[in-house]
Amino acid sequence: MTEVYNLGVDAVTCHDWNEGHNGIALCPNNNELHVYKQEASNWKLSEVLQEHDQRIMGIDWAPKTNKIVTCAADKTAYVWSQNEEGKWTPAWVLLRTNRAATCVKWSPKEDKLAVGSGDRIISVCYFASENNWWVSKHIKKPLRSTVTAIDWHPNNMILAAGSTDYKVRVFSAFVKEVDKNNSDSSWGSSSNLGNMFVDFCNSPNGGGWVHDVAFSPCGTKVCWVGHNSSICVADSMQGNAVTRLLTEYLPFLRCVWLDSNYIITAGHDCMPMVYKVDESGKLSFATKLDNTQKKEAAGLTAMRKFQSLDRQARTEINDSALDSIHQNTITSIRKLSKSRFSTSSLDGLLVVWDIKSPELMMNNLRLN
């Protein structure tokens, strides 16, 4: 089951939901942050926030603290909080970087946030109450290029980062001002900020830059997608073994785990796709979730249809329409539950997908 919303914008570059899923924050491909509230079955624009000077690159809405963090190409980031009147007010995030902020993510406990940038830096930020702003500490080495994607480990102290040097790296994100105790994990022991546990190459033969990274819910695996139309999974419980799958599709831009065995990907092919990781670590294609199908009008064969159009000297209006709900690149995926997630696209649509459960999905959807 899918819910399709047209919020009246030409393109959506990123979006996120509040905890109750009755509020949406999105960027309409410019410097504005649009906040919507649900009214019955419709969405109403409640506020337009314009603190940034250039296009917003990332949005993350913290479910517990109800704070929104945004980062933009103007090299800034802001944490937005609601006051007593319900208005959103910004707090400055001191990134200390000289190039565009490209991605942002709250930590699981929402006491830290991480911002990637074109300055080959990850800013790990925490709140300084004496100054009422967010200060940062940097992870620099051995980053060699723009950081395009980041994700937090469930233990709140480890970061995965993908970049345009074809690498995925796993770092310690321990901040002594916030984190009370070190934490051991299958990746390593979180100690000093910036300690690198492991790095992976997107493809030993070159490959493409990394578009997105995501830790599995259990934290033992990390998935990433690259510009060479690949999807990869590394397993820290199997000696950091990497399973790579070069697909026949256009490059994926986003990936998210539904559970420890199923991954949703989406990008330039304009429809979500499901990949499965079995118990042995094998990665395989499962299905396309978009079951929209074009139908031949009145049962005409392709030749008869062409002859009819040619004879009447006309063309079909929808001849160029894609065989999918989204008609342009999917730019963002957000997980709502184990069976629901949302996608936004450059066609301006926001789509909520409900697949009930991975097992039910595999039984009921057509496998390709």
mmCIF file with all atom_site columns, N, CA, C and O in Angstrom, residues 30 105 109 139 150 171 196 207 234 273 307 352:
data_model
loop_
_atom_site.group_PDB
_atom_site.id
_atom_site.type_symbol
_atom_site.label_atom_id
_atom_site.label_alt_id
_atom_site.label_comp_id
_atom_site.label_asym_id
_atom_site.label_entity_id
_atom_site.label_seq_id
_atom_site.pdbx_PDB_ins_code
_atom_site.Cartn_x
_atom_site.Cartn_y
_atom_site.Cartn_z
_atom_site.occupancy
_atom_site.B_iso_or_equiv
_atom_site.pdbx_formal_charge
_atom_site.auth_seq_id
_atom_site.auth_comp_id
_atom_site.auth_asym_id
_atom_site.auth_atom_id
_atom_site.pdbx_PDB_model_num
ATOM 1  N N  . ASN A 1 30  ? 16.090 24.431 -2.357  1.00 0.00 ? 30  ASN A N  1
ATOM 2  C CA . ASN A 1 30  ? 16.622 25.783 -2.215  1.00 0.00 ? 30  ASN A CA 1
ATOM 3  C C  . ASN A 1 30  ? 17.131 25.977 -0.791  1.00 0.00 ? 30  ASN A C  1
ATOM 4  O O  . ASN A 1 30  ? 17.443 25.001 -0.109  1.00 0.00 ? 30  ASN A O  1
ATOM 5  N N  . LYS A 1 105 ? 23.576 14.203 10.730  1.00 0.00 ? 105 LYS A N  1
ATOM 6  C CA . LYS A 1 105 ? 22.870 13.094 11.384  1.00 0.00 ? 105 LYS A CA 1
ATOM 7  C C  . LYS A 1 105 ? 22.955 13.255 12.906  1.00 0.00 ? 105 LYS A C  1
ATOM 8  O O  . LYS A 1 105 ? 24.029 13.503 13.456  1.00 0.00 ? 105 LYS A O  1
ATOM 9  N N  . LYS A 1 109 ? 21.316 8.868  20.855  1.00 0.00 ? 109 LYS A N  1
ATOM 10 C CA . LYS A 1 109 ? 20.875 9.477  22.113  1.00 0.00 ? 109 LYS A CA 1
ATOM 11 C C  . LYS A 1 109 ? 20.542 10.957 21.948  1.00 0.00 ? 109 LYS A C  1
ATOM 12 O O  . LYS A 1 109 ? 20.098 11.599 22.906  1.00 0.00 ? 109 LYS A O  1
ATOM 13 N N  . ILE A 1 139 ? 37.052 15.229 12.926  1.00 0.00 ? 139 ILE A N  1
ATOM 14 C CA . ILE A 1 139 ? 37.701 14.022 12.424  1.00 0.00 ? 139 ILE A CA 1
ATOM 15 C C  . ILE A 1 139 ? 38.250 14.382 11.048  1.00 0.00 ? 139 ILE A C  1
ATOM 16 O O  . ILE A 1 139 ? 37.481 14.730 10.147  1.00 0.00 ? 139 ILE A O  1
ATOM 17 N N  . ILE A 1 150 ? 27.049 9.977  6.210   1.00 0.00 ? 150 ILE A N  1
ATOM 18 C CA . ILE A 1 150 ? 27.456 9.539  7.547   1.00 0.00 ? 150 ILE A CA 1
ATOM 19 C C  . ILE A 1 150 ? 26.295 8.790  8.195   1.00 0.00 ? 150 ILE A C  1
ATOM 20 O O  . ILE A 1 150 ? 25.137 9.002  7.857   1.00 0.00 ? 150 ILE A O  1
ATOM 21 N N  . PHE A 1 171 ? 34.818 5.164  12.233  1.00 0.00 ? 171 PHE A N  1
ATOM 22 C CA . PHE A 1 171 ? 35.604 5.933  13.196  1.00 0.00 ? 171 PHE A CA 1
ATOM 23 C C  . PHE A 1 171 ? 35.012 5.838  14.598  1.00 0.00 ? 171 PHE A C  1
ATOM 24 O O  . PHE A 1 171 ? 33.800 5.609  14.767  1.00 0.00 ? 171 PHE A O  1
ATOM 25 N N  . MET A 1 196 ? 40.377 5.425  13.649  1.00 0.00 ? 196 MET A N  1
ATOM 26 C CA . MET A 1 196 ? 39.733 4.684  12.571  1.00 0.00 ? 196 MET A CA 1
ATOM 27 C C  . MET A 1 196 ? 39.859 3.190  12.825  1.00 0.00 ? 196 MET A C  1
ATOM 28 O O  . MET A 1 196 ? 40.955 2.666  13.008  1.00 0.00 ? 196 MET A O  1
ATOM 29 N N  . GLY A 1 207 ? 35.857 1.702  -9.139  1.00 0.00 ? 207 GLY A N  1
ATOM 30 C CA . GLY A 1 207 ? 34.487 1.925  -8.706  1.00 0.00 ? 207 GLY A CA 1
ATOM 31 C C  . GLY A 1 207 ? 34.076 3.371  -8.773  1.00 0.00 ? 207 GLY A C  1
ATOM 32 O O  . GLY A 1 207 ? 34.610 4.156  -9.547  1.00 0.00 ? 207 GLY A O  1
ATOM 33 N N  . ALA A 1 234 ? 29.439 -4.853 4.668   1.00 0.00 ? 234 ALA A N  1
ATOM 34 C CA . ALA A 1 234 ? 30.580 -5.351 5.432   1.00 0.00 ? 234 ALA A CA 1
ATOM 35 C C  . ALA A 1 234 ? 30.090 -5.857 6.782   1.00 0.00 ? 234 ALA A C  1
ATOM 36 O O  . ALA A 1 234 ? 29.238 -5.219 7.418   1.00 0.00 ? 234 ALA A O  1
ATOM 37 N N  . MET A 1 273 ? 14.035 -0.421 -4.273  1.00 0.00 ? 273 MET A N  1
ATOM 38 C CA . MET A 1 273 ? 14.357 -1.827 -4.523  1.00 0.00 ? 273 MET A CA 1
ATOM 39 C C  . MET A 1 273 ? 14.826 -2.477 -3.230  1.00 0.00 ? 273 MET A C  1
ATOM 40 O O  . MET A 1 273 ? 15.405 -1.808 -2.367  1.00 0.00 ? 273 MET A O  1
ATOM 41 N N  . GLN A 1 307 ? 0.462  2.497  -35.610 1.00 0.00 ? 307 GLN A N  1
ATOM 42 C CA . GLN A 1 307 ? -0.237 2.846  -36.841 1.00 0.00 ? 307 GLN A CA 1
ATOM 43 C C  . GLN A 1 307 ? -1.409 3.781  -36.575 1.00 0.00 ? 307 GLN A C  1
ATOM 44 O O  . GLN A 1 307 ? -1.672 4.723  -37.324 1.00 0.00 ? 307 GLN A O  1
ATOM 45 N N  . VAL A 1 352 ? 4.737  7.427  0.844   1.00 0.00 ? 352 VAL A N  1
ATOM 46 C CA . VAL A 1 352 ? 4.871  6.549  2.007   1.00 0.00 ? 352 VAL A CA 1
ATOM 47 C C  . VAL A 1 352 ? 4.539  5.130  1.568   1.00 0.00 ? 352 VAL A C  1
ATOM 48 O O  . VAL A 1 352 ? 3.458  4.875  1.016   1.00 0.00 ? 352 VAL A O  1
#
